[in-house]
GROMACS .gro file of C-alpha atoms in nm:
model
  515
    1MET     CA    1  -1.354  11.266  -5.037
    2GLY     CA    2  -1.599  10.952  -5.033
    3ILE     CA    3  -1.725  10.900  -4.702
    4VAL     CA    4  -1.904  10.538  -4.632
    5ILE     CA    5  -2.089  10.463  -4.312
    6ASP     CA    6  -2.158  10.157  -4.258
    7GLN     CA    7  -2.540  10.020  -4.231
    8MET     CA    8  -2.668  10.376  -4.218
    9ARG     CA    9  -3.055  10.369  -4.266
   10TYR     CA   10  -3.165  10.670  -4.456
   11ASP     CA   11  -3.412  10.736  -4.160
   12TYR     CA   12  -3.093  10.825  -3.902
   13LEU     CA   13  -3.071  11.146  -4.103
   14THR     CA   14  -3.423  11.221  -4.010
   15ARG     CA   15  -3.481  11.043  -3.682
   16PHE     CA   16  -3.206  11.244  -3.461
   17ALA     CA   17  -3.186  11.560  -3.665
   18ASP     CA   18  -3.309  11.766  -3.416
   19ARG     CA   19  -2.992  11.686  -3.186
   20TYR     CA   20  -2.707  11.682  -3.498
   21SER     CA   21  -2.495  11.969  -3.443
   22GLU     CA   22  -2.453  12.284  -3.696
   23ASP     CA   23  -2.105  12.174  -3.807
   24GLY     CA   24  -2.155  11.741  -3.878
   25PHE     CA   25  -2.476  11.601  -4.059
   26GLN     CA   26  -2.655  11.938  -4.064
   27ARG     CA   27  -2.349  12.126  -4.247
   28LEU     CA   28  -2.381  11.872  -4.533
   29LEU     CA   29  -2.761  11.900  -4.538
   30GLN     CA   30  -2.784  12.245  -4.523
   31GLU     CA   31  -2.507  12.346  -4.757
   32GLY     CA   32  -2.491  12.012  -4.944
   33PHE     CA   33  -2.734  11.842  -5.221
   34SER     CA   34  -2.928  11.556  -5.043
   35LEU     CA   35  -3.085  11.271  -5.248
   36GLU     CA   36  -3.379  11.167  -5.027
   37ASN     CA   37  -3.481  10.856  -5.227
   38ALA     CA   38  -3.147  10.671  -5.316
   39HIS     CA   39  -3.153  10.308  -5.330
   40TYR     CA   40  -2.952   9.992  -5.375
   41SER     CA   41  -3.098   9.817  -5.656
   42LEU     CA   42  -2.886   9.493  -5.601
   43ILE     CA   43  -2.886   9.180  -5.384
   44PRO     CA   44  -2.705   9.090  -5.185
   45THR     CA   45  -2.656   9.434  -4.968
   46TYR     CA   46  -2.357   9.370  -4.779
   47THR     CA   47  -2.054   9.580  -4.711
   48ALA     CA   48  -1.813   9.429  -4.962
   49VAL     CA   49  -2.071   9.437  -5.242
   50GLY     CA   50  -2.184   9.801  -5.142
   51HIS     CA   51  -1.847   9.963  -5.124
   52ALA     CA   52  -1.767   9.820  -5.469
   53THR     CA   53  -2.083   9.951  -5.604
   54ILE     CA   54  -2.033  10.312  -5.518
   55PHE     CA   55  -1.706  10.327  -5.599
   56THR     CA   56  -1.732  10.152  -5.959
   57GLY     CA   57  -2.053  10.242  -6.030
   58THR     CA   58  -2.210   9.948  -6.125
   59SER     CA   59  -2.329   9.635  -5.994
   60PRO     CA   60  -2.204   9.304  -5.912
   61SER     CA   61  -2.325   9.173  -6.224
   62ASP     CA   62  -2.039   9.357  -6.370
   63HIS     CA   63  -1.768   9.440  -6.082
   64GLY     CA   64  -1.759   9.061  -5.983
   65ILE     CA   65  -1.776   9.162  -5.588
   66ILE     CA   66  -2.114   8.943  -5.520
   67SER     CA   67  -2.080   8.944  -5.143
   68ASN     CA   68  -1.864   8.954  -4.885
   69ASN     CA   69  -1.764   8.566  -4.873
   70TRP     CA   70  -1.896   8.347  -5.143
   71TYR     CA   71  -1.854   8.003  -5.283
   72ASP     CA   72  -1.588   7.942  -5.554
   73LYS     CA   73  -1.725   7.725  -5.767
   74TYR     CA   74  -1.401   7.670  -5.939
   75ALA     CA   75  -1.126   7.623  -5.641
   76LYS     CA   76  -1.465   7.399  -5.483
   77LYS     CA   77  -1.409   7.660  -5.153
   78GLU     CA   78  -1.551   7.948  -4.974
   79ILE     CA   79  -1.306   8.274  -5.013
   80TYR     CA   80  -1.334   8.624  -4.888
   81CYS     CA   81  -1.371   8.926  -5.123
   82VAL     CA   82  -1.001   9.072  -5.069
   83ASP     CA   83  -0.788   8.788  -4.955
   84ASP     CA   84  -0.479   8.746  -5.148
   85PHE     CA   85  -0.238   8.542  -4.991
   86GLN     CA   86   0.100   8.640  -5.238
   87TYR     CA   87   0.088   8.972  -5.065
   88GLN     CA   88   0.220   9.037  -4.665
   89THR     CA   89   0.096   9.217  -4.379
   90ILE     CA   90   0.240   9.539  -4.384
   91GLY     CA   91   0.264   9.681  -3.991
   92ASN     CA   92   0.284   9.371  -3.794
   93ASP     CA   93   0.333   9.006  -3.828
   94SER     CA   94  -0.050   8.893  -3.840
   95ASN     CA   95  -0.217   8.744  -4.130
   96ASP     CA   96  -0.450   9.066  -4.144
   97GLY     CA   97  -0.280   9.206  -4.446
   98LYS     CA   98  -0.270   8.981  -4.702
   99LYS     CA   99  -0.523   9.129  -4.890
  100SER     CA  100  -0.545   9.319  -5.257
  101PRO     CA  101  -0.851   9.421  -5.454
  102HIS     CA  102  -0.766   9.171  -5.745
  103ARG     CA  103  -1.130   9.027  -5.733
  104MET     CA  104  -1.291   9.361  -5.826
  105LEU     CA  105  -1.279   9.319  -6.210
  106THR     CA  106  -1.357   9.670  -6.283
  107THR     CA  107  -1.174  10.038  -6.239
  108THR     CA  108  -1.359  10.265  -5.975
  109ILE     CA  109  -1.358  10.612  -5.967
  110THR     CA  110  -1.045  10.658  -5.778
  111ASP     CA  111  -0.829  10.455  -6.031
  112GLN     CA  112  -0.982  10.666  -6.309
  113LEU     CA  113  -0.865  10.987  -6.129
  114HIS     CA  114  -0.514  10.827  -6.123
  115LEU     CA  115  -0.510  10.756  -6.470
  116SER     CA  116  -0.645  11.086  -6.585
  117GLN     CA  117  -0.354  11.247  -6.403
  118ASN     CA  118  -0.090  10.983  -6.523
  119MET     CA  119  -0.077  10.876  -6.164
  120LYS     CA  120  -0.020  11.209  -6.004
  121GLY     CA  121  -0.222  11.278  -5.681
  122LYS     CA  122  -0.277  11.062  -5.403
  123ILE     CA  123  -0.516  10.798  -5.375
  124ILE     CA  124  -0.549  10.686  -4.979
  125GLY     CA  125  -0.830  10.448  -4.828
  126ILE     CA  126  -0.898  10.410  -4.465
  127ALA     CA  127  -1.152  10.195  -4.268
  128ILE     CA  128  -1.162   9.979  -3.960
  129LYS     CA  129  -1.257   9.681  -4.196
  130ASP     CA  130  -1.028   9.580  -4.442
  131ARG     CA  131  -1.270   9.542  -4.730
  132SER     CA  132  -1.385   9.886  -4.662
  133ALA     CA  133  -1.044  10.021  -4.699
  134ILE     CA  134  -0.946   9.864  -5.018
  135LEU     CA  135  -1.220   9.828  -5.233
  136PRO     CA  136  -1.311  10.224  -5.279
  137ALA     CA  137  -0.913  10.285  -5.273
  138GLY     CA  138  -0.895  10.067  -5.613
  139HIS     CA  139  -0.642   9.894  -5.784
  140THR     CA  140  -0.381  10.184  -5.831
  141ALA     CA  141  -0.426  10.352  -5.478
  142ASN     CA  142  -0.125  10.500  -5.291
  143GLY     CA  143  -0.205  10.320  -4.986
  144ALA     CA  144  -0.521  10.151  -4.779
  145TYR     CA  145  -0.486  10.088  -4.437
  146TRP     CA  146  -0.746   9.908  -4.199
  147PHE     CA  147  -0.725   9.814  -3.816
  148SER     CA  148  -0.564   9.511  -3.686
  149GLY     CA  149  -0.755   9.435  -3.380
  150SER     CA  150  -0.700   9.148  -3.123
  151ASN     CA  151  -0.418   9.173  -2.931
  152PHE     CA  152  -0.230   9.417  -3.193
  153GLY     CA  153  -0.416   9.730  -3.202
  154GLN     CA  154  -0.261   9.881  -3.505
  155TRP     CA  155  -0.333  10.021  -3.808
  156VAL     CA  156  -0.197   9.815  -4.131
  157SER     CA  157  -0.163   9.760  -4.485
  158SER     CA  158  -0.075   9.506  -4.762
  159SER     CA  159   0.237   9.492  -4.954
  160PHE     CA  160   0.028   9.498  -5.252
  161TYR     CA  161   0.046   9.898  -5.199
  162MET     CA  162   0.402   9.954  -5.002
  163ASP     CA  163   0.697   9.798  -4.852
  164ALA     CA  164   0.682   9.997  -4.506
  165LEU     CA  165   0.427  10.205  -4.345
  166PRO     CA  166   0.481  10.569  -4.371
  167ASN     CA  167   0.613  10.787  -4.105
  168TRP     CA  168   0.292  10.902  -4.000
  169VAL     CA  169   0.112  10.586  -3.956
  170ASN     CA  170   0.400  10.483  -3.737
  171GLU     CA  171   0.360  10.757  -3.530
  172PHE     CA  172  -0.017  10.695  -3.463
  173ASN     CA  173   0.023  10.338  -3.399
  174ASN     CA  174   0.316  10.424  -3.150
  175SER     CA  175   0.135  10.740  -2.992
  176ASN     CA  176  -0.082  10.519  -2.761
  177LYS     CA  177  -0.382  10.679  -2.888
  178ASN     CA  178  -0.534  10.330  -2.983
  179ASP     CA  179  -0.529  10.246  -2.588
  180SER     CA  180  -0.681  10.561  -2.526
  181TYR     CA  181  -0.996  10.505  -2.712
  182LEU     CA  182  -1.067  10.157  -2.481
  183SER     CA  183  -0.979  10.384  -2.139
  184HIS     CA  184  -1.356  10.462  -2.041
  185PRO     CA  185  -1.674  10.319  -2.044
  186TRP     CA  186  -1.927  10.398  -2.341
  187GLU     CA  187  -2.181  10.619  -2.164
  188THR     CA  188  -2.434  10.827  -2.327
  189LEU     CA  189  -2.340  11.133  -2.469
  190TYR     CA  190  -2.650  11.308  -2.274
  191ASP     CA  191  -2.884  11.206  -1.989
  192LEU     CA  192  -3.048  10.852  -2.072
  193ASN     CA  193  -3.365  10.980  -2.014
  194THR     CA  194  -3.327  11.239  -2.321
  195TYR     CA  195  -3.308  10.949  -2.571
  196THR     CA  196  -3.674  10.961  -2.703
  197GLN     CA  197  -3.581  10.800  -3.044
  198SER     CA  198  -3.533  10.479  -2.910
  199ILE     CA  199  -3.680  10.174  -2.736
  200ALA     CA  200  -3.620  10.095  -2.349
  201ASP     CA  201  -3.223  10.068  -2.293
  202ASN     CA  202  -3.298   9.738  -2.108
  203ASN     CA  203  -3.487   9.494  -2.364
  204ALA     CA  204  -3.495   9.151  -2.488
  205PHE     CA  205  -3.412   9.205  -2.873
  206GLU     CA  206  -3.004   9.314  -2.809
  207ASP     CA  207  -2.723   9.099  -2.772
  208LEU     CA  208  -2.473   9.137  -2.527
  209PHE     CA  209  -2.120   9.181  -2.461
  210ALA     CA  210  -1.922   8.893  -2.305
  211GLY     CA  211  -1.953   8.972  -1.953
  212GLU     CA  212  -2.225   9.188  -1.939
  213GLN     CA  213  -2.579   9.071  -1.784
  214THR     CA  214  -2.793   9.327  -1.971
  215PRO     CA  215  -2.731   9.525  -2.273
  216THR     CA  216  -2.743   9.846  -2.103
  217PHE     CA  217  -2.552  10.159  -2.060
  218PRO     CA  218  -2.312  10.229  -1.905
  219HIS     CA  219  -2.072   9.975  -2.103
  220ASP     CA  220  -1.760   9.895  -1.914
  221VAL     CA  221  -1.515   9.915  -2.211
  222PRO     CA  222  -1.203   9.875  -1.976
  223ASN     CA  223  -1.349   9.547  -1.803
  224LEU     CA  224  -1.494   9.428  -2.109
  225LYS     CA  225  -1.174   9.448  -2.326
  226LYS     CA  226  -1.024   9.115  -2.201
  227ASN     CA  227  -1.342   8.894  -2.265
  228ASN     CA  228  -1.416   9.084  -2.593
  229ASP     CA  229  -1.103   8.995  -2.793
  230ASN     CA  230  -0.891   9.292  -2.651
  231TYR     CA  231  -0.859   9.564  -2.938
  232SER     CA  232  -1.093   9.412  -3.119
  233LEU     CA  233  -1.362   9.543  -2.890
  234ILE     CA  234  -1.319   9.881  -3.044
  235LYS     CA  235  -1.479   9.813  -3.371
  236ALA     CA  236  -1.802   9.770  -3.148
  237ILE     CA  237  -1.835  10.098  -2.978
  238PRO     CA  238  -1.862  10.452  -3.099
  239ALA     CA  239  -1.476  10.520  -3.016
  240GLY     CA  240  -1.390  10.308  -3.311
  241ASN     CA  241  -1.554  10.569  -3.567
  242THR     CA  242  -1.397  10.818  -3.391
  243MET     CA  243  -1.037  10.642  -3.416
  244THR     CA  244  -1.115  10.620  -3.804
  245ALA     CA  245  -1.163  10.997  -3.773
  246ASP     CA  246  -0.849  11.083  -3.605
  247PHE     CA  247  -0.654  10.849  -3.845
  248ALA     CA  248  -0.809  11.002  -4.138
  249LYS     CA  249  -0.700  11.347  -3.981
  250ALA     CA  250  -0.356  11.226  -3.953
  251ALA     CA  251  -0.385  11.115  -4.302
  252ILE     CA  252  -0.486  11.442  -4.437
  253ILE     CA  253  -0.179  11.619  -4.265
  254GLY     CA  254   0.073  11.360  -4.300
  255GLU     CA  255   0.002  11.294  -4.672
  256GLN     CA  256  -0.036  11.667  -4.723
  257LEU     CA  257  -0.354  11.597  -4.915
  258GLY     CA  258  -0.525  11.892  -5.119
  259LYS     CA  259  -0.199  12.056  -5.104
  260SER     CA  260  -0.039  12.003  -5.440
  261GLU     CA  261  -0.141  12.081  -5.787
  262PHE     CA  262  -0.312  11.728  -5.865
  263THR     CA  263  -0.634  11.624  -5.718
  264ASP     CA  264  -0.622  11.394  -5.431
  265PHE     CA  265  -0.894  11.108  -5.348
  266LEU     CA  266  -0.927  11.025  -4.949
  267THR     CA  267  -1.181  10.743  -4.889
  268ILE     CA  268  -1.294  10.666  -4.572
  269SER     CA  269  -1.568  10.418  -4.406
  270PHE     CA  270  -1.694  10.441  -4.061
  271SER     CA  271  -1.753  10.077  -3.954
  272SER     CA  272  -1.846  10.090  -3.608
  273THR     CA  273  -2.180  10.195  -3.679
  274ASP     CA  274  -2.240   9.826  -3.863
  275TYR     CA  275  -2.065   9.648  -3.547
  276ILE     CA  276  -2.339   9.818  -3.320
  277GLY     CA  277  -2.594   9.805  -3.577
  278HIS     CA  278  -2.562   9.410  -3.561
  279GLN     CA  279  -2.553   9.400  -3.182
  280TYR     CA  280  -2.811   9.632  -3.087
  281GLY     CA  281  -3.077   9.693  -3.371
  282PRO     CA  282  -3.192  10.033  -3.537
  283ALA     CA  283  -3.462  10.106  -3.234
  284SER     CA  284  -3.174  10.105  -2.976
  285VAL     CA  285  -3.040  10.379  -2.786
  286GLU     CA  286  -2.663  10.217  -2.848
  287ILE     CA  287  -2.776  10.322  -3.216
  288GLU     CA  288  -2.910  10.668  -3.130
  289ASP     CA  289  -2.579  10.729  -2.912
  290THR     CA  290  -2.355  10.620  -3.193
  291TYR     CA  291  -2.488  10.881  -3.455
  292LEU     CA  292  -2.488  11.151  -3.218
  293ARG     CA  293  -2.120  11.072  -3.157
  294LEU     CA  294  -2.059  11.024  -3.512
  295ASP     CA  295  -2.196  11.357  -3.580
  296LYS     CA  296  -1.935  11.520  -3.368
  297ASP     CA  297  -1.653  11.307  -3.530
  298LEU     CA  298  -1.769  11.433  -3.872
  299ALA     CA  299  -1.780  11.804  -3.746
  300ASP     CA  300  -1.410  11.741  -3.628
  301LEU     CA  301  -1.312  11.580  -3.958
  302PHE     CA  302  -1.481  11.874  -4.144
  303GLN     CA  303  -1.283  12.125  -3.997
  304THR     CA  304  -0.958  11.979  -4.003
  305LEU     CA  305  -1.072  11.978  -4.379
  306ASP     CA  306  -1.138  12.337  -4.389
  307SER     CA  307  -0.796  12.421  -4.197
  308GLU     CA  308  -0.589  12.212  -4.416
  309VAL     CA  309  -0.734  12.220  -4.736
  310GLY     CA  310  -0.973  12.540  -4.724
  311LYS     CA  311  -1.332  12.531  -4.727
  312GLY     CA  312  -1.470  12.544  -5.070
  313ASN     CA  313  -1.152  12.370  -5.206
  314TYR     CA  314  -1.284  12.041  -5.165
  315SER     CA  315  -1.560  11.814  -5.265
  316LEU     CA  316  -1.732  11.501  -5.071
  317PHE     CA  317  -2.003  11.274  -5.072
  318LEU     CA  318  -2.158  11.071  -4.799
  319THR     CA  319  -2.325  10.761  -4.830
  320ALA     CA  320  -2.400  10.413  -4.703
  321ASP     CA  321  -2.312  10.034  -4.826
  322HIS     CA  322  -2.663   9.914  -4.685
  323ALA     CA  323  -2.897   9.993  -4.426
  324ALA     CA  324  -3.075   9.723  -4.209
  325VAL     CA  325  -3.360   9.595  -4.068
  326HIS     CA  326  -3.513   9.624  -3.713
  327VAL     CA  327  -3.493   9.316  -3.500
  328PRO     CA  328  -3.720   9.086  -3.635
  329SER     CA  329  -3.828   8.929  -3.305
  330TYR     CA  330  -3.894   9.303  -3.221
  331LEU     CA  331  -4.127   9.327  -3.535
  332GLN     CA  332  -4.293   9.012  -3.418
  333SER     CA  333  -4.339   9.149  -3.093
  334LEU     CA  334  -4.544   9.427  -3.262
  335LYS     CA  335  -4.743   9.192  -3.475
  336ILE     CA  336  -4.542   9.313  -3.809
  337PRO     CA  337  -4.451   9.013  -4.005
  338ALA     CA  338  -4.092   8.900  -3.963
  339HIS     CA  339  -3.920   8.562  -3.994
  340TYR     CA  340  -3.613   8.348  -3.909
  341PHE     CA  341  -3.450   8.110  -4.160
  342ARG     CA  342  -3.280   7.798  -4.059
  343GLN     CA  343  -3.049   7.723  -4.355
  344LYS     CA  344  -2.945   7.404  -4.198
  345ASP     CA  345  -3.371   7.281  -4.241
  346PHE     CA  346  -3.344   7.412  -4.559
  347ILE     CA  347  -3.043   7.217  -4.691
  348ALA     CA  348  -3.182   6.900  -4.547
  349TYR     CA  349  -3.511   6.996  -4.716
  350LEU     CA  350  -3.306   7.032  -5.075
  351SER     CA  351  -3.155   6.676  -5.025
  352THR     CA  352  -3.525   6.509  -4.985
  353LEU     CA  353  -3.620   6.715  -5.341
  354THR     CA  354  -3.322   6.573  -5.521
  355GLN     CA  355  -3.368   6.240  -5.373
  356LYS     CA  356  -3.721   6.223  -5.484
  357TYR     CA  357  -3.655   6.372  -5.811
  358PHE     CA  358  -3.341   6.277  -5.942
  359GLN     CA  359  -3.293   5.980  -5.686
  360SER     CA  360  -2.974   6.133  -5.562
  361ASP     CA  361  -2.886   6.329  -5.238
  362GLN     CA  362  -2.552   6.447  -5.431
  363LEU     CA  363  -2.664   6.685  -5.643
  364ILE     CA  364  -2.611   7.008  -5.452
  365GLU     CA  365  -2.264   7.143  -5.380
  366ASN     CA  366  -2.332   7.433  -5.185
  367VAL     CA  367  -2.582   7.645  -5.068
  368SER     CA  368  -2.476   7.994  -4.915
  369ASN     CA  369  -2.593   8.386  -4.975
  370TYR     CA  370  -2.927   8.232  -5.039
  371GLN     CA  371  -2.811   8.072  -5.364
  372ILE     CA  372  -2.783   7.684  -5.465
  373PHE     CA  373  -2.443   7.549  -5.645
  374LEU     CA  374  -2.544   7.221  -5.812
  375ASN     CA  375  -2.264   6.972  -5.852
  376GLN     CA  376  -2.218   6.967  -6.209
  377LEU     CA  377  -1.972   6.660  -6.238
  378VAL     CA  378  -2.272   6.472  -6.040
  379VAL     CA  379  -2.539   6.616  -6.304
  380GLU     CA  380  -2.373   6.494  -6.572
  381SER     CA  381  -2.268   6.148  -6.449
  382LEU     CA  382  -2.614   6.103  -6.382
  383GLY     CA  383  -2.706   6.186  -6.755
  384LEU     CA  384  -2.916   6.500  -6.617
  385ASP     CA  385  -2.921   6.852  -6.809
  386LYS     CA  386  -2.811   7.105  -6.547
  387ASN     CA  387  -3.091   7.372  -6.611
  388THR     CA  388  -3.342   7.089  -6.604
  389VAL     CA  389  -3.227   7.004  -6.247
  390ALA     CA  390  -3.210   7.394  -6.145
  391GLN     CA  391  -3.581   7.472  -6.277
  392LYS     CA  392  -3.717   7.180  -6.083
  393LEU     CA  393  -3.555   7.277  -5.766
  394ALA     CA  394  -3.711   7.629  -5.812
  395ASP     CA  395  -4.045   7.531  -5.886
  396GLU     CA  396  -4.053   7.320  -5.580
  397VAL     CA  397  -3.854   7.533  -5.291
  398ILE     CA  398  -4.121   7.800  -5.355
  399ASN     CA  399  -4.326   7.567  -5.142
  400TYR     CA  400  -4.066   7.586  -4.865
  401ASP     CA  401  -4.201   7.809  -4.612
  402GLY     CA  402  -3.964   8.127  -4.607
  403ILE     CA  403  -3.882   8.102  -4.969
  404TYR     CA  404  -4.088   8.389  -5.123
  405LYS     CA  405  -3.907   8.397  -5.459
  406ALA     CA  406  -3.699   8.125  -5.651
  407VAL     CA  407  -3.532   8.205  -5.985
  408THR     CA  408  -3.293   7.994  -6.185
  409ALA     CA  409  -2.960   8.141  -6.337
  410ARG     CA  410  -3.081   8.061  -6.683
  411THR     CA  411  -3.387   8.277  -6.643
  412LEU     CA  412  -3.193   8.584  -6.523
  413GLN     CA  413  -2.933   8.530  -6.818
  414THR     CA  414  -3.217   8.537  -7.077
  415ASN     CA  415  -3.525   8.743  -6.915
  416PRO     CA  416  -3.466   9.121  -6.809
  417PHE     CA  417  -3.642   9.228  -6.531
  418SER     CA  418  -3.681   9.580  -6.543
  419GLU     CA  419  -3.762   9.675  -6.207
  420GLY     CA  420  -3.868   9.533  -5.862
  421ILE     CA  421  -3.685   9.262  -5.630
  422LEU     CA  422  -3.628   9.010  -5.967
  423ASN     CA  423  -3.425   9.333  -6.092
  424SER     CA  424  -3.243   9.354  -5.788
  425LEU     CA  425  -3.135   8.999  -5.804
  426GLN     CA  426  -3.034   9.042  -6.162
  427ASN     CA  427  -2.826   9.313  -6.093
  428GLY     CA  428  -2.662   9.084  -5.829
  429TYR     CA  429  -2.616   8.808  -5.998
  430ASN     CA  430  -2.281   8.765  -6.186
  431GLN     CA  431  -2.297   8.470  -6.455
  432LYS     CA  432  -1.936   8.375  -6.400
  433PHE     CA  433  -1.952   8.323  -6.014
  434SER     CA  434  -2.295   8.303  -5.921
  435GLY     CA  435  -2.489   7.989  -5.835
  436ASP     CA  436  -2.751   7.832  -6.027
  437VAL     CA  437  -3.094   7.891  -5.828
  438MET     CA  438  -3.113   8.227  -5.678
  439LEU     CA  439  -3.347   8.240  -5.355
  440VAL     CA  440  -3.530   8.540  -5.211
  441PRO     CA  441  -3.691   8.515  -4.847
  442TYR     CA  442  -3.984   8.655  -4.722
  443PRO     CA  443  -3.921   9.056  -4.594
  444ALA     CA  444  -3.790   9.089  -4.256
  445THR     CA  445  -3.616   8.769  -4.256
  446LEU     CA  446  -3.285   8.707  -4.109
  447SER     CA  447  -3.059   8.379  -4.067
  448ARG     CA  448  -2.951   8.434  -3.702
  449GLY     CA  449  -3.070   8.423  -3.300
  450LYS     CA  450  -3.324   8.637  -3.211
  451THR     CA  451  -3.125   8.924  -3.098
  452GLY     CA  452  -2.953   9.175  -3.294
  453THR     CA  453  -3.023   9.253  -3.659
  454SER     CA  454  -2.854   9.223  -3.989
  455HIS     CA  455  -2.898   9.297  -4.399
  456GLY     CA  456  -2.852   9.161  -4.735
  457SER     CA  457  -3.191   9.188  -4.875
  458GLY     CA  458  -3.316   9.407  -5.183
  459TYR     CA  459  -3.574   9.461  -4.964
  460SER     CA  460  -3.633   9.882  -4.882
  461TYR     CA  461  -3.533   9.867  -4.515
  462ASP     CA  462  -3.159   9.736  -4.673
  463THR     CA  463  -3.184   9.949  -4.984
  464HIS     CA  464  -3.256  10.306  -4.866
  465VAL     CA  465  -2.945  10.489  -4.787
  466PRO     CA  466  -2.826  10.856  -4.786
  467ILE     CA  467  -2.637  11.021  -5.046
  468ILE     CA  468  -2.524  11.399  -4.992
  469PHE     CA  469  -2.319  11.591  -5.210
  470TYR     CA  470  -2.099  11.871  -5.064
  471GLY     CA  471  -1.845  12.148  -5.146
  472ASN     CA  472  -1.697  12.244  -5.454
  473GLY     CA  473  -1.889  12.177  -5.793
  474PHE     CA  474  -2.220  12.063  -5.618
  475LYS     CA  475  -2.514  12.310  -5.501
  476LYS     CA  476  -2.745  12.349  -5.205
  477GLY     CA  477  -3.063  12.140  -5.213
  478THR     CA  478  -3.275  11.823  -5.235
  479SER     CA  479  -3.457  11.589  -5.447
  480ALA     CA  480  -3.731  11.337  -5.378
  481LYS     CA  481  -3.669  11.179  -5.756
  482LYS     CA  482  -3.565  10.807  -5.702
  483TYR     CA  483  -3.150  10.777  -5.771
  484ASP     CA  484  -2.949  10.465  -5.735
  485ILE     CA  485  -2.614  10.427  -5.549
  486ILE     CA  486  -2.486  10.372  -5.917
  487ASP     CA  487  -2.512  10.727  -6.005
  488ILE     CA  488  -2.243  10.835  -5.750
  489ALA     CA  489  -1.947  10.744  -5.920
  490PRO     CA  490  -2.002  10.918  -6.280
  491THR     CA  491  -2.151  11.223  -6.082
  492ILE     CA  492  -1.804  11.257  -5.925
  493ALA     CA  493  -1.634  11.170  -6.260
  494ASN     CA  494  -1.841  11.451  -6.436
  495VAL     CA  495  -1.736  11.716  -6.145
  496LEU     CA  496  -1.381  11.613  -6.188
  497GLN     CA  497  -1.407  11.616  -6.577
  498ILE     CA  498  -1.253  11.264  -6.618
  499GLU     CA  499  -1.344  10.931  -6.768
  500ALA     CA  500  -1.640  10.748  -6.551
  501PRO     CA  501  -1.523  10.367  -6.425
  502ASN     CA  502  -1.485  10.155  -6.709
  503SER     CA  503  -1.830   9.926  -6.642
  504THR     CA  504  -2.040  10.205  -6.518
  505THR     CA  505  -2.405  10.185  -6.582
  506GLY     CA  506  -2.535  10.496  -6.356
  507LYS     CA  507  -2.616  10.825  -6.472
  508VAL     CA  508  -2.479  11.163  -6.369
  509VAL     CA  509  -2.713  11.333  -6.093
  510SER     CA  510  -2.725  11.653  -6.304
  511GLU     CA  511  -2.983  11.829  -6.052
  512ALA     CA  512  -2.696  11.836  -5.804
  513LEU     CA  513  -2.455  11.991  -6.012
  514GLN     CA  514  -2.330  12.362  -5.999
  515LYS     CA  515  -2.322  12.472  -6.366
   0.00000   0.00000   0.00000
């Protein structure tokens, strides 16, 4: 089983450790093997990129998932990582299920397991977010399921996988459980005064739910539901993680996972941690409470595995798709360097550059994900060389306040960077899909308002995540050696004694293995 916790910083394991139960995170830490210095060596650190990287064992340069959304320079439009309109939603009449993993160009560890068993055994992916269910489950999954919010409040899938939902999914959707998660206020699990790992509950650095006056407990979920897109509100509260764990337990029982002679693989991504993290930031009481509640959800999930599969009869890993920066305005209040980047102003600046040096304001086709895409047709019509234009822009934009580094596609294609932020930039660069100039902002920079936080950089606050291996095939222990997220897939392949995914560039974490 692969567990991914969306936006989990490594220090959430240590900051809240004394309040975790013995059966949740502590069980994994005490009985599993924890990599304490594991990182992403790529940019951007976004949800889709992280999930694809974990399960393929390689970087966007190979697997092709270069962001959540990105500019398609062939179709001349922005695309979403798992959109696939040749398929239909299975479960309701929304567009939420028109998805597939077709943009991920390599196999996953889940694909390789299926291939090794001649498509025997079951592969199931589960997450509130579609991309977090689809990409880990791979191309050959028996099913991937995600949550359709708004006025639906149902778990759905895609006709890529199936023609109809299994009975156990229909039973879950029809049980009214999805209503129960929104039936009571979000109050702190323990007395608010005991949340000593957080800043004051009422502060200027957190976003509000629509209808709230302050970002403080209790959050009146039943009354907030109407103004916060109805069932979609569940994504942004800890109950969304509880719902995900409950749905995963239903899958274990409904699919009879672990009961046959073949190996099954369940992937679970807990998405609510990301929504809550974006809204409140790492220093918030809300984040502390969310992880204390998630700890209990994990304990319940592990107990279900013990009873249904048998302790010692399963293996799992737990990691994150990225971490997050402290809210920059909060860092600024502490006199720590932090920044906000206004893309609209930067695009206007680019226009003045191209007008000044090339007598045209039509050379830039798109700016997104800190990438500049040139308009190839305009470049050629003016008799210009694309690489010359790109290099001039890279040389000039470094003078723009907020841009810390700028590198052309040609530089990334011809010069290997073995370490540091430019190595991460290179690993995230895909020659076929990426832009012509790649940009790196200052550390602790966000393009958003001054409340809440985000992620996406190659700096350590976004790259340092937990990796814990647990169960059959793994020993107890810890390691402070530096490992990369791409090392998970080949390590799991070694335990399963199967071929690693077809573009894997990671290494086996041999010190975690029970030999």
